[in-house]
């Protein structure tokens, strides 16, 4: 009969263990190759529960005993006596353990971390069969120690670990609790707001006995008060969420507390440079920020969250940040910290503006760093603007936004800066310079244009131009003129903008003007003019080593090549554009290149490649919140599914694209509808068109990507006709245009007046969305 373990007191698990399956498997392997493993993490992250499950899994590898030793309530100097008492040893612990194969689980070492390190060093050196598994908010730092950072539970969807834990604990608190279609997204939102922190999730789940899930989500802004109903038998530090964070805070040094509360000024994340600039001050010199930041990372209160532009990025769990914000508010430092936060970001924006100044010739790696830094800190820019609005001092924030203008209008990110700009411009602040207000007003117009709101964009552009002219601000005048030219087609505005750019030596401004000029040529079918302007834009950008500008040039030249019937050249330019932006998150341009490659593949009949590229483009547009990009992609998808033989979906997507873009059907729409009428019949196409016009953008995306068809309507659908179809007479005249006949020649051929012929040609151009007779001829030939 085997001898019972001499050292064993592992408790039974109090309830079902949820999640962490892959973590446990990894740790089991780790325990077999390391004699000292420390599970590190923030309070409430689930270190103890994970350690108990792990100890139970590896118990068979330690036949002489597995012993849990709880250390949370120890005072300094009590550790060795406490350990001996739990092990029921009188004398020296190392001698009693000797060569036995024992696992000691030291739980909550942080209160006596130094003594724990010394004890583990001594025992591991003297007892060759001993293994130590520790839980702590910071590493023990003993020789041979393996530190394993305990992550939050996964929160991505209804099958995530966090949601599974919530459902299990909620079911125990309120028997019969189950997720419903209504509560599923709310529980996911709740678990995400709680950072996947097990203690917070368990406390929230316990509250379903008195509150609905919806009420829990609504009250999360006051999470410390809400989550205060833990089990009476739980350790005091785990009975409320506040107690868990309090416990960690009390163990910090004075400088660590200063830094922790000051980092709450960052809404999302920060770098070391920003921390040194914003958080240093009374009681915390700049040179002490890095060592104290290291301490907070070690104590699991600050998380290292990847990198930004080659710099480590730091963040606080939202629960820790809420606590730190309370401490910051009580300290009286909040106003000064937020001013420093705003000024630090504004100084960074000024550096970016200088990197693009005439004559700077900044290399692309430097610009790429700025772009990536902006992308990683975009939430901080919004937070800084919100603070400027709150205190009624808009000038610094307006400078911040106008200095990062290229990043705001070219990023393709959902930044919500338009509303912030509205509020900043609405403040009655006479200290704001007219030129700055003018540039900010123009920026507001550019953001409106990016969003597809052309009428307000025109108003903002006109107002911005007037302000910049009154302030004698030539740069502001030029960017307003370029925007007005894009919105109105007025070439005189472009000519004036080019004059200003050349006079000031601003090559980037000249490149922008050339891009607008090229766009007009492309739209109006003047392909040679468009090609020359795009080539000039590309040449300037290559001279400046500006990959962003080069990509725009390649995209434009690809569009010209595709219109000219040269798919190989179009593909080469699109691929060049993708390569140039490999290191930055320029989503709009990446989407344009992907969609262009998809369309080229569709032109040559490679439906597999077309579907792959168009899927990438639509998914990226959807995930980035690029509404205008989404509806443009839907048009290509209509052509794709039509080519694949799915005419029903083709009609639905064509209708959705036309409606969501606020445009009339055109030649590309007709290319989808004509074969659908042949296959499905006029009446069915009319019904499908009506259904497609009522689809939301999300429904249309689901229809494209997943094949999801709209639900059957509650009432009969009235078929809708499409204005893209030419009448018999218009088709006859289009054929004559394709043969190269002039309006007078058409009139002679059909025995009508030249004015009637001209009117018919104008109607054909409007219906098909064309601007030149050449486009009509190309379409007629292609549709035969």
CSV table of C-alpha atoms in Angstrom, one decimal, residues 360-715:
chain,number,residue,atom,x,y,z
A,360,UNK,CA,12.7,69.6,-45.3
A,361,UNK,CA,13.1,66.5,-47.5
A,362,UNK,CA,12.4,64.2,-44.7
A,363,UNK,CA,13.2,60.5,-45.4
A,364,UNK,CA,10.3,58.0,-45.5
A,365,UNK,CA,11.4,56.0,-42.4
A,366,UNK,CA,11.1,59.2,-40.4
A,367,UNK,CA,7.6,59.9,-41.8
A,368,UNK,CA,6.6,56.3,-41.4
A,369,UNK,CA,7.5,56.6,-37.7
A,370,UNK,CA,5.2,59.6,-37.4
A,371,UNK,CA,2.4,57.8,-39.2
A,372,UNK,CA,2.7,54.7,-37.0
A,373,UNK,CA,3.0,56.8,-33.8
A,374,UNK,CA,-0.2,58.7,-34.8
A,375,UNK,CA,-2.0,55.4,-35.4
A,376,UNK,CA,-1.0,54.0,-32.0
A,377,UNK,CA,-2.0,57.2,-30.2
A,378,UNK,CA,-5.1,58.2,-32.1
A,379,UNK,CA,-7.3,57.8,-29.0
A,380,UNK,CA,-5.0,60.1,-27.1
A,381,UNK,CA,-5.5,62.8,-29.7
A,382,UNK,CA,-9.2,62.6,-29.3
A,383,UNK,CA,-8.8,62.7,-25.5
A,384,UNK,CA,-6.6,65.8,-25.7
A,385,UNK,CA,-9.2,67.6,-27.8
A,386,UNK,CA,-12.0,66.6,-25.4
A,387,UNK,CA,-10.0,68.2,-22.6
A,388,UNK,CA,-9.4,71.4,-24.6
A,389,UNK,CA,-13.2,71.6,-25.3
A,390,UNK,CA,-14.0,71.0,-21.6
A,391,UNK,CA,-11.8,73.9,-20.4
A,392,UNK,CA,-12.7,76.2,-23.3
A,393,UNK,CA,-9.2,76.6,-24.7
A,394,UNK,CA,-9.3,75.4,-28.3
A,395,UNK,CA,-6.1,77.0,-29.8
A,396,UNK,CA,-3.7,74.2,-28.9
A,397,UNK,CA,-6.1,71.5,-30.0
A,398,UNK,CA,-6.8,73.2,-33.3
A,399,UNK,CA,-3.1,73.4,-33.9
A,400,UNK,CA,-2.7,69.7,-33.0
A,401,UNK,CA,-5.4,68.8,-35.6
A,402,UNK,CA,-4.2,71.0,-38.4
A,403,UNK,CA,-0.6,70.0,-37.9
A,404,UNK,CA,-1.7,66.3,-38.4
A,405,UNK,CA,-4.0,67.2,-41.3
A,406,UNK,CA,-2.4,64.7,-43.7
A,407,UNK,CA,-2.8,61.9,-41.2
A,408,UNK,CA,-6.4,62.8,-40.4
A,409,UNK,CA,-7.7,63.0,-44.0
A,410,UNK,CA,-5.5,60.2,-45.4
A,411,UNK,CA,-5.6,57.6,-42.7
A,412,UNK,CA,-8.9,56.0,-43.4
A,413,UNK,CA,-9.5,55.5,-39.7
A,414,UNK,CA,-12.7,56.1,-37.8
A,415,UNK,CA,-11.5,58.9,-35.6
A,416,UNK,CA,-14.6,60.9,-34.9
A,417,UNK,CA,-12.6,64.2,-35.3
A,418,UNK,CA,-15.3,66.0,-37.3
A,419,UNK,CA,-17.6,66.4,-34.3
A,420,UNK,CA,-14.6,67.5,-32.1
A,421,UNK,CA,-13.7,70.1,-34.7
A,422,UNK,CA,-17.2,71.4,-34.8
A,423,UNK,CA,-17.1,71.9,-31.0
A,424,UNK,CA,-13.7,73.4,-31.0
A,425,UNK,CA,-14.6,75.9,-33.8
A,426,UNK,CA,-17.9,76.7,-32.0
A,427,UNK,CA,-16.0,78.0,-28.9
A,428,UNK,CA,-16.0,81.7,-28.6
A,429,UNK,CA,-12.2,82.0,-28.4
A,430,UNK,CA,-10.8,85.3,-29.7
A,431,UNK,CA,-7.2,84.2,-29.0
A,432,UNK,CA,-7.4,81.7,-32.0
A,433,UNK,CA,-5.6,83.2,-34.9
A,434,UNK,CA,-7.6,83.8,-38.1
A,435,UNK,CA,-5.2,81.7,-40.2
A,436,UNK,CA,-5.4,78.8,-37.7
A,437,UNK,CA,-9.2,79.0,-37.7
A,438,UNK,CA,-9.2,79.1,-41.5
A,439,UNK,CA,-7.0,76.0,-41.8
A,440,UNK,CA,-9.2,74.2,-39.2
A,441,UNK,CA,-12.3,75.2,-41.1
A,442,UNK,CA,-10.9,73.8,-44.3
A,443,UNK,CA,-9.9,70.6,-42.5
A,444,UNK,CA,-13.5,70.3,-41.4
A,445,UNK,CA,-14.5,70.5,-45.1
A,446,UNK,CA,-11.9,67.8,-46.0
A,447,UNK,CA,-13.3,65.5,-43.3
A,448,UNK,CA,-16.8,66.1,-44.7
A,449,UNK,CA,-15.6,65.3,-48.2
A,450,UNK,CA,-13.9,62.1,-47.1
A,451,UNK,CA,-17.3,61.1,-45.4
A,452,UNK,CA,-19.1,61.9,-48.7
A,453,UNK,CA,-21.0,64.9,-47.3
A,454,UNK,CA,-20.3,67.2,-50.3
A,455,UNK,CA,-22.7,70.1,-49.6
A,456,UNK,CA,-21.4,70.9,-46.1
A,457,UNK,CA,-17.8,70.3,-47.4
A,458,UNK,CA,-18.3,73.1,-49.9
A,459,UNK,CA,-19.6,75.4,-47.2
A,460,UNK,CA,-16.6,74.7,-45.0
A,461,UNK,CA,-14.1,75.0,-47.8
A,462,UNK,CA,-15.6,78.4,-48.9
A,463,UNK,CA,-15.5,79.7,-45.3
A,464,UNK,CA,-11.9,78.4,-44.8
A,465,UNK,CA,-10.7,80.1,-48.0
A,466,UNK,CA,-12.2,83.5,-46.9
A,467,UNK,CA,-10.5,83.2,-43.4
A,468,UNK,CA,-7.1,82.2,-44.8
A,469,UNK,CA,-7.2,85.0,-47.4
A,470,UNK,CA,-8.1,87.6,-44.7
A,471,UNK,CA,-5.2,86.3,-42.6
A,472,UNK,CA,-2.8,86.4,-45.6
A,473,UNK,CA,-2.1,82.7,-45.1
A,474,UNK,CA,-1.0,81.4,-48.5
A,475,UNK,CA,-0.7,77.7,-47.4
A,476,UNK,CA,-4.2,77.8,-45.9
A,477,UNK,CA,-5.4,79.5,-49.0
A,478,UNK,CA,-3.9,76.8,-51.3
A,479,UNK,CA,-5.3,73.8,-49.4
A,480,UNK,CA,-8.8,75.5,-49.4
A,481,UNK,CA,-8.5,76.1,-53.2
A,482,UNK,CA,-7.5,72.5,-53.8
A,483,UNK,CA,-10.5,71.3,-51.8
A,484,UNK,CA,-12.9,73.7,-53.6
A,485,UNK,CA,-11.5,72.5,-57.0
A,486,UNK,CA,-12.2,68.9,-56.0
A,487,UNK,CA,-15.7,69.8,-55.0
A,488,UNK,CA,-16.7,72.1,-57.9
A,489,UNK,CA,-14.4,71.2,-60.8
A,490,UNK,CA,-13.2,74.8,-61.0
A,491,UNK,CA,-9.8,74.6,-62.8
A,492,UNK,CA,-9.0,78.2,-62.0
A,493,UNK,CA,-8.8,77.3,-58.3
A,494,UNK,CA,-6.2,74.6,-59.1
A,495,UNK,CA,-4.2,77.0,-61.2
A,496,UNK,CA,-4.0,79.5,-58.3
A,497,UNK,CA,-3.1,76.7,-55.8
A,498,UNK,CA,-0.3,75.5,-58.1
A,499,UNK,CA,1.0,79.1,-58.3
A,500,UNK,CA,1.1,79.3,-54.5
A,501,UNK,CA,2.8,75.9,-54.2
A,502,UNK,CA,5.5,76.7,-56.7
A,503,UNK,CA,6.2,80.2,-55.4
A,504,UNK,CA,6.6,78.8,-51.8
A,505,UNK,CA,8.6,75.8,-53.0
A,506,UNK,CA,6.1,73.4,-51.3
A,507,UNK,CA,6.5,70.3,-53.3
A,508,UNK,CA,3.9,68.4,-51.2
A,509,UNK,CA,1.3,71.1,-51.9
A,510,UNK,CA,2.2,71.0,-55.6
A,511,UNK,CA,1.8,67.2,-55.5
A,512,UNK,CA,-1.7,67.6,-54.0
A,513,UNK,CA,-2.7,70.0,-56.7
A,514,UNK,CA,-1.4,67.7,-59.4
A,515,UNK,CA,-3.4,64.9,-57.9
A,516,UNK,CA,-6.5,67.0,-58.1
A,517,UNK,CA,-5.8,68.0,-61.7
A,518,UNK,CA,-5.2,64.3,-62.6
A,519,UNK,CA,-8.5,63.3,-60.9
A,520,UNK,CA,-10.4,65.8,-63.1
A,521,UNK,CA,-8.7,64.5,-66.3
A,522,UNK,CA,-9.6,60.9,-65.3
A,523,UNK,CA,-13.2,61.8,-64.5
A,524,UNK,CA,-13.7,63.7,-67.7
A,525,UNK,CA,-12.1,61.0,-69.9
A,526,UNK,CA,-9.0,63.1,-70.7
A,527,UNK,CA,-6.7,60.2,-70.1
A,528,UNK,CA,-3.5,61.6,-71.5
A,529,UNK,CA,-3.9,64.7,-69.3
A,530,UNK,CA,-4.6,62.6,-66.3
A,531,UNK,CA,-1.6,60.4,-67.0
A,532,UNK,CA,0.8,63.4,-67.2
A,533,UNK,CA,-0.5,64.9,-64.0
A,534,UNK,CA,-0.3,61.5,-62.1
A,535,UNK,CA,3.3,61.0,-63.5
A,536,UNK,CA,4.2,64.5,-62.2
A,537,UNK,CA,2.7,63.7,-58.8
A,538,UNK,CA,4.6,60.4,-58.7
A,539,UNK,CA,7.9,62.1,-59.7
A,540,UNK,CA,7.6,64.7,-57.0
A,541,UNK,CA,6.8,62.1,-54.4
A,542,UNK,CA,9.8,60.0,-55.5
A,543,UNK,CA,12.0,63.0,-55.2
A,544,UNK,CA,10.7,63.5,-51.6
A,545,UNK,CA,10.9,59.8,-50.8
A,546,UNK,CA,7.2,60.1,-49.8
A,547,UNK,CA,5.8,56.6,-50.1
A,548,UNK,CA,2.3,57.8,-49.3
A,549,UNK,CA,2.3,60.3,-52.3
A,550,UNK,CA,3.9,57.6,-54.5
A,551,UNK,CA,1.1,55.2,-53.7
A,552,UNK,CA,-1.5,57.8,-54.7
A,553,UNK,CA,0.4,58.3,-58.0
A,554,UNK,CA,0.5,54.6,-58.7
A,555,UNK,CA,-3.2,54.2,-57.9
A,556,UNK,CA,-4.0,57.0,-60.3
A,557,UNK,CA,-1.8,55.6,-63.1
A,558,UNK,CA,-3.3,52.2,-62.5
A,559,UNK,CA,-6.8,53.7,-63.1
A,560,UNK,CA,-5.6,55.4,-66.3
A,561,UNK,CA,-4.1,52.1,-67.5
A,562,UNK,CA,-7.3,50.2,-66.8
A,563,UNK,CA,-9.4,52.8,-68.6
A,564,UNK,CA,-7.0,52.6,-71.5
A,565,UNK,CA,-7.4,48.8,-71.8
A,566,UNK,CA,-3.9,48.0,-70.4
A,567,UNK,CA,-4.6,45.6,-67.4
A,568,UNK,CA,-1.0,44.5,-67.1
A,569,UNK,CA,0.2,48.0,-66.4
A,570,UNK,CA,-2.7,48.6,-64.1
A,571,UNK,CA,-1.8,45.5,-62.1
A,572,UNK,CA,1.8,46.6,-61.9
A,573,UNK,CA,0.9,50.0,-60.5
A,574,UNK,CA,-1.5,48.6,-57.9
A,575,UNK,CA,1.1,46.1,-56.7
A,576,UNK,CA,3.7,48.9,-56.5
A,577,UNK,CA,1.3,50.9,-54.3
A,578,UNK,CA,0.7,48.0,-52.0
A,579,UNK,CA,4.4,47.4,-51.5
A,580,UNK,CA,5.1,51.0,-50.7
A,581,UNK,CA,2.7,51.1,-47.8
A,582,UNK,CA,3.6,47.7,-46.3
A,583,UNK,CA,4.9,49.3,-43.0
A,584,UNK,CA,2.0,51.7,-42.3
A,585,UNK,CA,-1.8,51.4,-41.7
A,586,UNK,CA,-3.0,53.6,-44.6
A,587,UNK,CA,-6.3,51.8,-45.0
A,588,UNK,CA,-8.0,53.8,-47.7
A,589,UNK,CA,-5.0,53.5,-50.0
A,590,UNK,CA,-4.5,49.8,-49.2
A,591,UNK,CA,-8.2,49.2,-49.9
A,592,UNK,CA,-7.9,51.1,-53.2
A,593,UNK,CA,-5.0,48.9,-54.3
A,594,UNK,CA,-6.7,45.6,-53.2
A,595,UNK,CA,-10.0,46.6,-55.0
A,596,UNK,CA,-8.1,47.7,-58.1
A,597,UNK,CA,-6.3,44.3,-58.2
A,598,UNK,CA,-9.7,42.6,-57.8
A,599,UNK,CA,-11.2,44.6,-60.7
A,600,UNK,CA,-8.2,43.8,-62.9
A,601,UNK,CA,-8.6,40.1,-62.1
A,602,UNK,CA,-12.3,40.4,-62.9
A,603,UNK,CA,-11.5,42.0,-66.2
A,604,UNK,CA,-9.4,39.1,-67.3
A,605,UNK,CA,-11.9,36.5,-66.0
A,606,UNK,CA,-9.8,35.2,-63.0
A,607,UNK,CA,-12.8,35.0,-60.6
A,608,UNK,CA,-10.9,33.2,-57.9
A,609,UNK,CA,-8.3,36.0,-57.6
A,610,UNK,CA,-11.0,38.7,-58.0
A,611,UNK,CA,-13.0,37.2,-55.1
A,612,UNK,CA,-9.9,37.0,-52.9
A,613,UNK,CA,-8.8,40.6,-53.5
A,614,UNK,CA,-12.3,42.1,-53.3
A,615,UNK,CA,-12.9,40.2,-50.1
A,616,UNK,CA,-9.8,41.7,-48.5
A,617,UNK,CA,-10.9,45.1,-49.7
A,618,UNK,CA,-14.4,44.9,-48.4
A,619,UNK,CA,-13.4,43.3,-45.0
A,620,UNK,CA,-10.8,46.1,-44.4
A,621,UNK,CA,-13.3,48.8,-45.4
A,622,UNK,CA,-15.9,47.3,-43.0
A,623,UNK,CA,-13.5,46.9,-40.1
A,624,UNK,CA,-12.1,50.4,-40.6
A,625,UNK,CA,-15.6,52.0,-40.7
A,626,UNK,CA,-15.0,53.4,-44.2
A,627,UNK,CA,-18.6,53.8,-45.4
A,628,UNK,CA,-17.7,55.4,-48.7
A,629,UNK,CA,-15.2,52.6,-49.3
A,630,UNK,CA,-17.8,50.0,-48.5
A,631,UNK,CA,-20.4,51.2,-51.0
A,632,UNK,CA,-17.8,51.5,-53.8
A,633,UNK,CA,-16.7,47.9,-53.1
A,634,UNK,CA,-20.3,46.7,-53.3
A,635,UNK,CA,-20.4,47.8,-56.9
A,636,UNK,CA,-17.4,45.6,-57.8
A,637,UNK,CA,-19.0,42.8,-55.8
A,638,UNK,CA,-22.2,43.1,-57.9
A,639,UNK,CA,-20.1,42.6,-61.0
A,640,UNK,CA,-18.2,39.7,-59.4
A,641,UNK,CA,-21.3,37.7,-58.4
A,642,UNK,CA,-22.9,38.4,-61.7
A,643,UNK,CA,-19.8,36.9,-63.4
A,644,UNK,CA,-20.1,33.9,-61.1
A,645,UNK,CA,-23.7,33.4,-62.3
A,646,UNK,CA,-25.5,34.7,-59.1
A,647,UNK,CA,-27.7,37.3,-60.8
A,648,UNK,CA,-30.1,37.7,-57.8
A,649,UNK,CA,-27.2,38.8,-55.6
A,650,UNK,CA,-25.8,40.9,-58.4
A,651,UNK,CA,-29.0,42.9,-58.6
A,652,UNK,CA,-29.3,43.3,-54.8
A,653,UNK,CA,-25.8,44.5,-54.4
A,654,UNK,CA,-26.0,46.9,-57.4
A,655,UNK,CA,-29.2,48.4,-56.0
A,656,UNK,CA,-27.6,48.7,-52.5
A,657,UNK,CA,-24.5,50.4,-53.9
A,658,UNK,CA,-26.4,52.9,-56.0
A,659,UNK,CA,-28.7,53.8,-53.2
A,660,UNK,CA,-26.1,54.0,-50.4
A,661,UNK,CA,-23.9,56.2,-52.7
A,662,UNK,CA,-26.9,58.5,-53.5
A,663,UNK,CA,-26.3,58.1,-57.2
A,664,UNK,CA,-28.2,57.2,-60.3
A,665,UNK,CA,-27.7,53.8,-62.0
A,666,UNK,CA,-25.0,54.0,-64.7
A,667,UNK,CA,-23.3,51.9,-67.3
A,668,UNK,CA,-21.7,49.6,-64.7
A,669,UNK,CA,-25.1,49.0,-63.2
A,670,UNK,CA,-26.6,48.2,-66.5
A,671,UNK,CA,-23.8,45.6,-67.1
A,672,UNK,CA,-25.2,43.8,-64.1
A,673,UNK,CA,-28.9,44.3,-64.8
A,674,UNK,CA,-28.9,43.4,-68.5
A,675,UNK,CA,-27.9,39.7,-68.1
A,676,UNK,CA,-30.2,39.5,-65.0
A,677,UNK,CA,-33.2,40.6,-67.0
A,678,UNK,CA,-32.4,37.9,-69.6
A,679,UNK,CA,-32.1,35.2,-66.9
A,680,UNK,CA,-34.7,36.2,-64.3
A,681,UNK,CA,-37.2,38.4,-66.2
A,682,UNK,CA,-38.1,42.0,-65.9
A,683,UNK,CA,-40.5,41.6,-63.0
A,684,UNK,CA,-38.1,39.7,-60.8
A,685,UNK,CA,-35.3,42.2,-61.4
A,686,UNK,CA,-37.7,45.0,-60.4
A,687,UNK,CA,-38.6,43.3,-57.2
A,688,UNK,CA,-34.9,42.5,-56.4
A,689,UNK,CA,-33.9,46.1,-57.2
A,690,UNK,CA,-36.6,47.4,-54.7
A,691,UNK,CA,-35.3,45.0,-52.0
A,692,UNK,CA,-31.7,46.0,-52.6
A,693,UNK,CA,-32.5,49.7,-52.3
A,694,UNK,CA,-33.8,49.1,-48.7
A,695,UNK,CA,-30.7,47.2,-47.5
A,696,UNK,CA,-28.4,48.8,-44.9
A,697,UNK,CA,-24.7,48.8,-45.5
A,698,UNK,CA,-24.2,46.0,-42.9
A,699,UNK,CA,-26.9,43.9,-44.7
A,700,UNK,CA,-25.2,44.5,-48.0
A,701,UNK,CA,-21.8,43.5,-46.7
A,702,UNK,CA,-23.3,40.3,-45.2
A,703,UNK,CA,-24.9,39.6,-48.6
A,704,UNK,CA,-21.6,40.0,-50.4
A,705,UNK,CA,-19.3,38.2,-48.0
A,706,UNK,CA,-21.6,35.5,-46.6
A,707,UNK,CA,-24.3,35.3,-49.2
A,708,UNK,CA,-27.0,36.4,-46.7
A,709,UNK,CA,-30.2,37.3,-48.5
A,710,UNK,CA,-32.6,39.9,-47.1
A,711,UNK,CA,-35.5,38.6,-45.0
A,712,UNK,CA,-38.8,38.2,-46.9
A,713,UNK,CA,-40.7,41.5,-46.8
A,714,UNK,CA,-43.8,41.7,-44.6
A,715,UNK,CA,-45.7,43.3,-47.4
